[in-house]
Amino acid sequence: MKRLLGAAAFLFAMTACTADETEPASLDCEPGEFTHAPEAAVGDYTYTRSFTCPEDDALLPAVIVLHGMPGSGVLVQTNSNMDAMAEEAGFMAVYPSNPDREWDAQAEGEDAAFLGELVDRLVDDHRADPDRIYLSGFSNGGDMTLAAAVGLGERLAGAAAVVPSGTFDTLGQVETLETPIPLAAFVGVNDPRVQGQPVLDTWRTRGECTETESSSGADFERTAWTCAGGVPMVEYRVHGGHEWFGLPGREDSLWASREIWDFFTALE
């Protein structure tokens, strides 16, 4: 049994749209309205959603964003500014909170089981497109993303890890990778937590990835690989530290949320 959640969850009040958990087809919002749904629970875990209210029975792509350690869905929601990207692009941003405020970074552990249940909930109750479920995360959440990509890979259309830090046994989990899925990774060149780089290197080795191209921007270098089965991987080495990089509206620097969504969109 997970410990009780230590931090209170944030509940949006402005333009809130309440989804009936048993009748997801009837949302109390207008099509095209950007909506913050109330907190919901899966066992001891909680999650919130931000999305543009869909037309009729339209399905939405979903980007799950995992917090760091210690952290919460509220913190990563704020730090990533993923809501701004969700509103612009029209996908559902999902922010789970782990009751322990950290993720176990196991491919087949308790947290991976929760993520599988969350995917089911999003598809069954919240109009998420089962073919466009994406997982992302920050720091320890990035580690959980990599581990879950090993254990739940066939259920995920793509993954993104922002400054993964190699917590717990992330490396050991990635060493069991058999079938890679599309992956975008972000590393800070001044990040003191360097244990995530060997995990990404191991992903490339296990995934039989071959470098295909490189490019650069004002504050980053980008390298792309093609892995087994033609699966893409990109890694951004950003001139920064242990952080979710960038802000919306800044054209002179990389914004990780936009790069993540552009990567996912290119997979469709």
PDB file of C-alpha atoms in Angstrom, residues 6-266:
ATOM      1  CA  GLY A   6       1.979  14.175   1.551  1.00  0.00           C
ATOM      2  CA  ALA A   7       1.332  17.227  -0.614  1.00  0.00           C
ATOM      3  CA  ALA A   8      -2.110  18.647  -1.295  1.00  0.00           C
ATOM      4  CA  ALA A   9      -3.230  18.479  -4.917  1.00  0.00           C
ATOM      5  CA  PHE A  10      -3.992  21.613  -6.879  1.00  0.00           C
ATOM      6  CA  LEU A  11      -7.536  22.053  -8.171  1.00  0.00           C
ATOM      7  CA  PHE A  12      -8.238  24.520 -10.956  1.00  0.00           C
ATOM      8  CA  ALA A  13     -11.304  26.676 -10.542  1.00  0.00           C
ATOM      9  CA  MET A  14     -11.268  28.773 -13.694  1.00  0.00           C
ATOM     10  CA  THR A  15     -13.357  27.411 -16.561  1.00  0.00           C
ATOM     11  CA  ALA A  16     -13.427  24.019 -14.876  1.00  0.00           C
ATOM     12  CA  CYS A  17     -15.055  21.240 -16.849  1.00  0.00           C
ATOM     13  CA  THR A  18     -16.277  18.276 -14.797  1.00  0.00           C
ATOM     14  CA  ALA A  19     -16.142  14.930 -16.584  1.00  0.00           C
ATOM     15  CA  ASP A  20     -18.596  12.275 -15.437  1.00  0.00           C
ATOM     16  CA  GLU A  21     -16.348   9.314 -14.616  1.00  0.00           C
ATOM     17  CA  THR A  22     -19.002   6.811 -15.714  1.00  0.00           C
ATOM     18  CA  GLU A  23     -20.347   8.730 -18.713  1.00  0.00           C
ATOM     19  CA  PRO A  24     -17.285  10.273 -20.381  1.00  0.00           C
ATOM     20  CA  ALA A  25     -19.214  11.184 -23.522  1.00  0.00           C
ATOM     21  CA  SER A  26     -21.052  14.020 -21.719  1.00  0.00           C
ATOM     22  CA  LEU A  27     -18.529  16.716 -20.864  1.00  0.00           C
ATOM     23  CA  ASP A  28     -19.806  19.928 -19.319  1.00  0.00           C
ATOM     24  CA  CYS A  29     -17.821  22.184 -21.631  1.00  0.00           C
ATOM     25  CA  GLU A  30     -18.105  23.707 -25.059  1.00  0.00           C
ATOM     26  CA  PRO A  31     -16.199  22.241 -28.031  1.00  0.00           C
ATOM     27  CA  GLY A  32     -12.987  24.188 -28.461  1.00  0.00           C
ATOM     28  CA  GLU A  33     -12.909  25.383 -24.836  1.00  0.00           C
ATOM     29  CA  PHE A  34      -9.617  24.741 -23.039  1.00  0.00           C
ATOM     30  CA  THR A  35     -10.527  22.872 -19.903  1.00  0.00           C
ATOM     31  CA  HIS A  36      -8.991  21.889 -16.557  1.00  0.00           C
ATOM     32  CA  ALA A  37     -10.702  18.775 -15.231  1.00  0.00           C
ATOM     33  CA  PRO A  38     -10.944  18.109 -11.483  1.00  0.00           C
ATOM     34  CA  GLU A  39      -8.537  15.758  -9.799  1.00  0.00           C
ATOM     35  CA  ALA A  40      -9.360  12.059 -10.141  1.00  0.00           C
ATOM     36  CA  ALA A  41      -7.889   8.945  -8.543  1.00  0.00           C
ATOM     37  CA  VAL A  42      -6.591   5.554  -9.591  1.00  0.00           C
ATOM     38  CA  GLY A  43      -6.076   3.708  -6.348  1.00  0.00           C
ATOM     39  CA  ASP A  44      -3.737   5.768  -4.161  1.00  0.00           C
ATOM     40  CA  TYR A  45      -2.535   7.810  -7.137  1.00  0.00           C
ATOM     41  CA  THR A  46      -4.189  10.980  -8.407  1.00  0.00           C
ATOM     42  CA  TYR A  47      -4.116  12.816 -11.719  1.00  0.00           C
ATOM     43  CA  THR A  48      -5.429  15.959 -13.386  1.00  0.00           C
ATOM     44  CA  ARG A  49      -6.063  16.678 -17.060  1.00  0.00           C
ATOM     45  CA  SER A  50      -5.941  19.780 -19.235  1.00  0.00           C
ATOM     46  CA  PHE A  51      -7.405  19.644 -22.726  1.00  0.00           C
ATOM     47  CA  THR A  52      -9.412  21.373 -25.403  1.00  0.00           C
ATOM     48  CA  CYS A  53     -12.991  20.103 -25.225  1.00  0.00           C
ATOM     49  CA  PRO A  54     -13.387  17.895 -28.325  1.00  0.00           C
ATOM     50  CA  GLU A  55     -16.025  17.968 -31.015  1.00  0.00           C
ATOM     51  CA  ASP A  56     -18.614  15.197 -30.796  1.00  0.00           C
ATOM     52  CA  ASP A  57     -16.878  11.827 -30.337  1.00  0.00           C
ATOM     53  CA  ALA A  58     -13.410  12.981 -31.416  1.00  0.00           C
ATOM     54  CA  LEU A  59     -10.470  11.281 -29.722  1.00  0.00           C
ATOM     55  CA  LEU A  60      -7.563  13.259 -28.307  1.00  0.00           C
ATOM     56  CA  PRO A  61      -3.887  12.379 -28.244  1.00  0.00           C
ATOM     57  CA  ALA A  62      -2.655  12.299 -24.640  1.00  0.00           C
ATOM     58  CA  VAL A  63       0.722  13.294 -23.207  1.00  0.00           C
ATOM     59  CA  ILE A  64       1.307  11.981 -19.680  1.00  0.00           C
ATOM     60  CA  VAL A  65       3.879  14.073 -17.799  1.00  0.00           C
ATOM     61  CA  LEU A  66       5.633  12.526 -14.761  1.00  0.00           C
ATOM     62  CA  HIS A  67       7.031  14.686 -11.964  1.00  0.00           C
ATOM     63  CA  GLY A  68      10.495  14.497 -10.438  1.00  0.00           C
ATOM     64  CA  MET A  69      11.576  13.410  -6.941  1.00  0.00           C
ATOM     65  CA  PRO A  70      10.217  14.704  -4.625  1.00  0.00           C
ATOM     66  CA  GLY A  71       7.428  16.171  -6.658  1.00  0.00           C
ATOM     67  CA  SER A  72       3.826  16.233  -7.739  1.00  0.00           C
ATOM     68  CA  GLY A  73       1.720  16.629 -10.823  1.00  0.00           C
ATOM     69  CA  VAL A  74       1.179  20.263  -9.895  1.00  0.00           C
ATOM     70  CA  LEU A  75       4.898  21.007  -9.897  1.00  0.00           C
ATOM     71  CA  VAL A  76       5.616  19.456 -13.271  1.00  0.00           C
ATOM     72  CA  GLN A  77       2.483  21.032 -14.712  1.00  0.00           C
ATOM     73  CA  THR A  78       3.844  24.427 -13.696  1.00  0.00           C
ATOM     74  CA  ASN A  79       7.486  23.855 -14.588  1.00  0.00           C
ATOM     75  CA  SER A  80       6.866  22.260 -17.978  1.00  0.00           C
ATOM     76  CA  ASN A  81       4.198  24.741 -19.124  1.00  0.00           C
ATOM     77  CA  MET A  82       2.776  21.752 -20.996  1.00  0.00           C
ATOM     78  CA  ASP A  83      -0.727  23.261 -20.692  1.00  0.00           C
ATOM     79  CA  ALA A  84       0.322  26.043 -23.061  1.00  0.00           C
ATOM     80  CA  MET A  85       1.440  23.468 -25.610  1.00  0.00           C
ATOM     81  CA  ALA A  86      -1.713  21.388 -25.100  1.00  0.00           C
ATOM     82  CA  GLU A  87      -3.935  24.416 -25.686  1.00  0.00           C
ATOM     83  CA  GLU A  88      -2.019  25.418 -28.804  1.00  0.00           C
ATOM     84  CA  ALA A  89      -1.846  21.943 -30.337  1.00  0.00           C
ATOM     85  CA  GLY A  90      -5.094  20.375 -29.120  1.00  0.00           C
ATOM     86  CA  PHE A  91      -3.945  17.390 -27.096  1.00  0.00           C
ATOM     87  CA  MET A  92      -4.709  16.231 -23.563  1.00  0.00           C
ATOM     88  CA  ALA A  93      -1.992  16.871 -20.963  1.00  0.00           C
ATOM     89  CA  VAL A  94      -2.163  14.484 -17.997  1.00  0.00           C
ATOM     90  CA  TYR A  95      -0.343  15.060 -14.708  1.00  0.00           C
ATOM     91  CA  PRO A  96      -0.232  12.102 -12.294  1.00  0.00           C
ATOM     92  CA  SER A  97       0.898  12.422  -8.688  1.00  0.00           C
ATOM     93  CA  ASN A  98       2.591   9.478  -6.989  1.00  0.00           C
ATOM     94  CA  PRO A  99       1.586   9.152  -3.304  1.00  0.00           C
ATOM     95  CA  ASP A 100       5.270   8.650  -2.440  1.00  0.00           C
ATOM     96  CA  ARG A 101       6.233  11.772  -4.454  1.00  0.00           C
ATOM     97  CA  GLU A 102       8.731   9.660  -6.426  1.00  0.00           C
ATOM     98  CA  TRP A 103       8.697   6.874  -9.027  1.00  0.00           C
ATOM     99  CA  ASP A 104      10.276   3.445  -8.580  1.00  0.00           C
ATOM    100  CA  ALA A 105      11.779   3.401 -12.117  1.00  0.00           C
ATOM    101  CA  GLN A 106      10.848  -0.257 -12.598  1.00  0.00           C
ATOM    102  CA  ALA A 107       9.632  -1.708 -15.886  1.00  0.00           C
ATOM    103  CA  GLU A 108       7.192  -4.050 -14.154  1.00  0.00           C
ATOM    104  CA  GLY A 109       6.768  -2.523 -10.702  1.00  0.00           C
ATOM    105  CA  GLU A 110       3.879  -0.921  -8.877  1.00  0.00           C
ATOM    106  CA  ASP A 111       4.250   2.420 -10.617  1.00  0.00           C
ATOM    107  CA  ALA A 112       4.326   0.813 -14.079  1.00  0.00           C
ATOM    108  CA  ALA A 113       1.145  -1.046 -13.171  1.00  0.00           C
ATOM    109  CA  PHE A 114      -0.460   2.266 -12.233  1.00  0.00           C
ATOM    110  CA  LEU A 115       0.583   3.807 -15.554  1.00  0.00           C
ATOM    111  CA  GLY A 116      -1.023   0.894 -17.365  1.00  0.00           C
ATOM    112  CA  GLU A 117      -4.237   1.503 -15.425  1.00  0.00           C
ATOM    113  CA  LEU A 118      -4.018   5.220 -16.154  1.00  0.00           C
ATOM    114  CA  VAL A 119      -3.735   4.521 -19.881  1.00  0.00           C
ATOM    115  CA  ASP A 120      -6.848   2.345 -19.623  1.00  0.00           C
ATOM    116  CA  ARG A 121      -8.686   5.115 -17.766  1.00  0.00           C
ATOM    117  CA  LEU A 122      -7.723   7.747 -20.333  1.00  0.00           C
ATOM    118  CA  VAL A 123      -8.878   5.562 -23.212  1.00  0.00           C
ATOM    119  CA  ASP A 124     -12.022   4.152 -21.609  1.00  0.00           C
ATOM    120  CA  ASP A 125     -13.282   7.243 -19.785  1.00  0.00           C
ATOM    121  CA  HIS A 126     -11.602  10.344 -21.181  1.00  0.00           C
ATOM    122  CA  ARG A 127     -11.642  10.017 -24.974  1.00  0.00           C
ATOM    123  CA  ALA A 128      -7.900   9.479 -25.355  1.00  0.00           C
ATOM    124  CA  ASP A 129      -6.818   7.975 -28.653  1.00  0.00           C
ATOM    125  CA  PRO A 130      -5.302   4.547 -27.834  1.00  0.00           C
ATOM    126  CA  ASP A 131      -2.918   4.910 -30.777  1.00  0.00           C
ATOM    127  CA  ARG A 132      -1.582   8.275 -29.555  1.00  0.00           C
ATOM    128  CA  ILE A 133      -0.699   7.801 -25.895  1.00  0.00           C
ATOM    129  CA  TYR A 134       2.659   9.407 -25.113  1.00  0.00           C
ATOM    130  CA  LEU A 135       4.687   9.321 -21.900  1.00  0.00           C
ATOM    131  CA  SER A 136       7.137  11.976 -20.730  1.00  0.00           C
ATOM    132  CA  GLY A 137       8.816  12.896 -17.484  1.00  0.00           C
ATOM    133  CA  PHE A 138      11.308  15.074 -15.650  1.00  0.00           C
ATOM    134  CA  SER A 139      14.366  13.803 -13.699  1.00  0.00           C
ATOM    135  CA  ASN A 140      13.172  10.757 -11.716  1.00  0.00           C
ATOM    136  CA  GLY A 141      10.015  11.008 -13.842  1.00  0.00           C
ATOM    137  CA  GLY A 142      12.256  10.787 -16.896  1.00  0.00           C
ATOM    138  CA  ASP A 143      13.759   7.623 -15.409  1.00  0.00           C
ATOM    139  CA  MET A 144      10.264   6.227 -14.896  1.00  0.00           C
ATOM    140  CA  THR A 145       9.467   7.111 -18.496  1.00  0.00           C
ATOM    141  CA  LEU A 146      12.437   5.083 -19.725  1.00  0.00           C
ATOM    142  CA  ALA A 147      11.624   2.133 -17.473  1.00  0.00           C
ATOM    143  CA  ALA A 148       7.940   2.199 -18.435  1.00  0.00           C
ATOM    144  CA  ALA A 149       8.920   2.367 -22.097  1.00  0.00           C
ATOM    145  CA  VAL A 150      10.594  -1.014 -21.545  1.00  0.00           C
ATOM    146  CA  GLY A 151       7.640  -2.550 -19.682  1.00  0.00           C
ATOM    147  CA  LEU A 152       4.695  -0.869 -21.433  1.00  0.00           C
ATOM    148  CA  GLY A 153       6.285  -0.109 -24.778  1.00  0.00           C
ATOM    149  CA  GLU A 154       3.595  -1.660 -26.949  1.00  0.00           C
ATOM    150  CA  ARG A 155       0.971   0.556 -25.292  1.00  0.00           C
ATOM    151  CA  LEU A 156       2.889   3.797 -25.854  1.00  0.00           C
ATOM    152  CA  ALA A 157       3.246   5.605 -29.167  1.00  0.00           C
ATOM    153  CA  GLY A 158       6.354   7.456 -27.974  1.00  0.00           C
ATOM    154  CA  ALA A 159       8.308   8.664 -24.958  1.00  0.00           C
ATOM    155  CA  ALA A 160      10.319  11.708 -23.880  1.00  0.00           C
ATOM    156  CA  ALA A 161      12.736  11.970 -20.950  1.00  0.00           C
ATOM    157  CA  VAL A 162      13.856  15.391 -19.725  1.00  0.00           C
ATOM    158  CA  VAL A 163      17.149  15.257 -17.757  1.00  0.00           C
ATOM    159  CA  PRO A 164      16.796  11.610 -16.664  1.00  0.00           C
ATOM    160  CA  SER A 165      19.061  11.133 -13.651  1.00  0.00           C
ATOM    161  CA  GLY A 166      19.500   7.368 -13.349  1.00  0.00           C
ATOM    162  CA  THR A 167      17.648   7.006 -10.032  1.00  0.00           C
ATOM    163  CA  PHE A 168      17.122   3.588  -8.467  1.00  0.00           C
ATOM    164  CA  ASP A 169      17.721   0.813 -11.059  1.00  0.00           C
ATOM    165  CA  THR A 170      16.878   2.702 -14.238  1.00  0.00           C
ATOM    166  CA  LEU A 171      20.028   1.436 -15.932  1.00  0.00           C
ATOM    167  CA  GLY A 172      19.216  -2.159 -15.072  1.00  0.00           C
ATOM    168  CA  GLN A 173      15.715  -1.781 -16.502  1.00  0.00           C
ATOM    169  CA  VAL A 174      16.965  -0.326 -19.785  1.00  0.00           C
ATOM    170  CA  GLU A 175      19.522  -3.121 -20.035  1.00  0.00           C
ATOM    171  CA  THR A 176      16.542  -5.461 -20.595  1.00  0.00           C
ATOM    172  CA  LEU A 177      15.174  -3.423 -23.527  1.00  0.00           C
ATOM    173  CA  GLU A 178      14.213  -5.685 -26.423  1.00  0.00           C
ATOM    174  CA  THR A 179      12.064  -3.504 -28.675  1.00  0.00           C
ATOM    175  CA  PRO A 180      12.728   0.262 -28.643  1.00  0.00           C
ATOM    176  CA  ILE A 181       9.934   2.786 -29.030  1.00  0.00           C
ATOM    177  CA  PRO A 182      10.358   6.349 -30.352  1.00  0.00           C
ATOM    178  CA  LEU A 183      12.291   8.374 -27.771  1.00  0.00           C
ATOM    179  CA  ALA A 184      13.271  12.024 -27.355  1.00  0.00           C
ATOM    180  CA  ALA A 185      15.776  12.790 -24.599  1.00  0.00           C
ATOM    181  CA  PHE A 186      17.043  16.073 -23.174  1.00  0.00           C
ATOM    182  CA  VAL A 187      20.346  16.402 -21.303  1.00  0.00           C
ATOM    183  CA  GLY A 188      21.733  19.522 -19.633  1.00  0.00           C
ATOM    184  CA  VAL A 189      25.421  20.037 -20.381  1.00  0.00           C
ATOM    185  CA  ASN A 190      25.823  21.655 -16.936  1.00  0.00           C
ATOM    186  CA  ASP A 191      23.642  19.151 -15.091  1.00  0.00           C
ATOM    187  CA  PRO A 192      25.507  17.798 -12.024  1.00  0.00           C
ATOM    188  CA  ARG A 193      23.345  14.659 -12.114  1.00  0.00           C
ATOM    189  CA  VAL A 194      25.105  12.796 -14.896  1.00  0.00           C
ATOM    190  CA  GLN A 195      23.900   9.253 -14.174  1.00  0.00           C
ATOM    191  CA  GLY A 196      21.190   9.558 -16.809  1.00  0.00           C
ATOM    192  CA  GLN A 197      23.639   9.649 -19.725  1.00  0.00           C
ATOM    193  CA  PRO A 198      24.752   5.997 -19.352  1.00  0.00           C
ATOM    194  CA  VAL A 199      21.078   5.021 -19.378  1.00  0.00           C
ATOM    195  CA  LEU A 200      20.559   6.772 -22.719  1.00  0.00           C
ATOM    196  CA  ASP A 201      23.765   5.252 -24.088  1.00  0.00           C
ATOM    197  CA  THR A 202      22.518   1.809 -23.064  1.00  0.00           C
ATOM    198  CA  TRP A 203      19.163   2.483 -24.741  1.00  0.00           C
ATOM    199  CA  ARG A 204      21.004   3.153 -27.992  1.00  0.00           C
ATOM    200  CA  THR A 205      23.113   0.021 -27.629  1.00  0.00           C
ATOM    201  CA  ARG A 206      20.166  -2.225 -26.775  1.00  0.00           C
ATOM    202  CA  GLY A 207      18.059  -0.594 -29.477  1.00  0.00           C
ATOM    203  CA  GLU A 208      20.765  -1.073 -32.146  1.00  0.00           C
ATOM    204  CA  CYS A 209      20.621   2.630 -32.952  1.00  0.00           C
ATOM    205  CA  THR A 210      22.698   4.220 -35.707  1.00  0.00           C
ATOM    206  CA  GLU A 211      23.384   7.944 -35.851  1.00  0.00           C
ATOM    207  CA  THR A 212      21.734   9.576 -38.855  1.00  0.00           C
ATOM    208  CA  GLU A 213      22.105  13.339 -38.471  1.00  0.00           C
ATOM    209  CA  SER A 214      23.078  16.190 -36.184  1.00  0.00           C
ATOM    210  CA  SER A 215      22.182  19.856 -36.005  1.00  0.00           C
ATOM    211  CA  SER A 216      22.368  22.732 -33.559  1.00  0.00           C
ATOM    212  CA  GLY A 217      20.474  25.784 -32.359  1.00  0.00           C
ATOM    213  CA  ALA A 218      21.273  28.816 -30.267  1.00  0.00           C
ATOM    214  CA  ASP A 219      21.434  26.839 -27.031  1.00  0.00           C
ATOM    215  CA  PHE A 220      21.479  23.165 -27.970  1.00  0.00           C
ATOM    216  CA  GLU A 221      22.943  20.424 -30.119  1.00  0.00           C
ATOM    217  CA  ARG A 222      20.615  17.756 -31.524  1.00  0.00           C
ATOM    218  CA  THR A 223      21.601  14.263 -32.631  1.00  0.00           C
ATOM    219  CA  ALA A 224      19.221  11.795 -34.279  1.00  0.00           C
ATOM    220  CA  TRP A 225      19.465   8.018 -34.496  1.00  0.00           C
ATOM    221  CA  THR A 226      17.516   5.298 -36.258  1.00  0.00           C
ATOM    222  CA  CYS A 227      17.055   2.228 -34.080  1.00  0.00           C
ATOM    223  CA  ALA A 228      15.937  -1.331 -34.791  1.00  0.00           C
ATOM    224  CA  GLY A 229      12.798  -1.459 -36.899  1.00  0.00           C
ATOM    225  CA  GLY A 230      13.301   2.100 -38.124  1.00  0.00           C
ATOM    226  CA  VAL A 231      12.369   3.556 -34.724  1.00  0.00           C
ATOM    227  CA  PRO A 232      13.632   7.124 -34.191  1.00  0.00           C
ATOM    228  CA  MET A 233      15.547   8.520 -31.236  1.00  0.00           C
ATOM    229  CA  VAL A 234      16.739  12.099 -30.752  1.00  0.00           C
ATOM    230  CA  GLU A 235      18.893  13.575 -28.002  1.00  0.00           C
ATOM    231  CA  TYR A 236      19.185  17.270 -27.225  1.00  0.00           C
ATOM    232  CA  ARG A 237      22.243  18.464 -25.339  1.00  0.00           C
ATOM    233  CA  VAL A 238      21.020  21.775 -23.961  1.00  0.00           C
ATOM    234  CA  HIS A 239      23.125  24.587 -22.506  1.00  0.00           C
ATOM    235  CA  GLY A 240      21.540  24.350 -19.070  1.00  0.00           C
ATOM    236  CA  GLY A 241      21.385  22.361 -15.865  1.00  0.00           C
ATOM    237  CA  HIS A 242      18.878  20.067 -14.175  1.00  0.00           C
ATOM    238  CA  GLU A 243      15.682  21.695 -15.387  1.00  0.00           C
ATOM    239  CA  TRP A 244      12.742  21.518 -17.749  1.00  0.00           C
ATOM    240  CA  PHE A 245      14.217  23.618 -20.514  1.00  0.00           C
ATOM    241  CA  GLY A 246      12.689  26.765 -21.941  1.00  0.00           C
ATOM    242  CA  LEU A 247       9.479  28.745 -21.814  1.00  0.00           C
ATOM    243  CA  PRO A 248       6.580  29.242 -24.236  1.00  0.00           C
ATOM    244  CA  GLY A 249       6.935  32.239 -26.497  1.00  0.00           C
ATOM    245  CA  ARG A 250      10.734  32.265 -26.442  1.00  0.00           C
ATOM    246  CA  GLU A 251      11.891  31.888 -30.028  1.00  0.00           C
ATOM    247  CA  ASP A 252      15.577  32.309 -29.171  1.00  0.00           C
ATOM    248  CA  SER A 253      15.886  29.156 -27.047  1.00  0.00           C
ATOM    249  CA  LEU A 254      14.733  25.571 -26.948  1.00  0.00           C
ATOM    250  CA  TRP A 255      11.445  24.829 -25.199  1.00  0.00           C
ATOM    251  CA  ALA A 256      11.375  21.145 -24.307  1.00  0.00           C
ATOM    252  CA  SER A 257       7.572  20.914 -24.365  1.00  0.00           C
ATOM    253  CA  ARG A 258       7.401  22.114 -27.960  1.00  0.00           C
ATOM    254  CA  GLU A 259      10.239  19.847 -29.075  1.00  0.00           C
ATOM    255  CA  ILE A 260       8.521  16.908 -27.389  1.00  0.00           C
ATOM    256  CA  TRP A 261       5.216  17.562 -29.110  1.00  0.00           C
ATOM    257  CA  ASP A 262       6.871  18.158 -32.485  1.00  0.00           C
ATOM    258  CA  PHE A 263       8.690  14.823 -32.079  1.00  0.00           C
ATOM    259  CA  PHE A 264       5.457  13.029 -31.227  1.00  0.00           C
ATOM    260  CA  THR A 265       3.564  14.682 -34.074  1.00  0.00           C
ATOM    261  CA  ALA A 266       6.189  13.596 -36.593  1.00  0.00           C
TER     262      ALA A 266
END
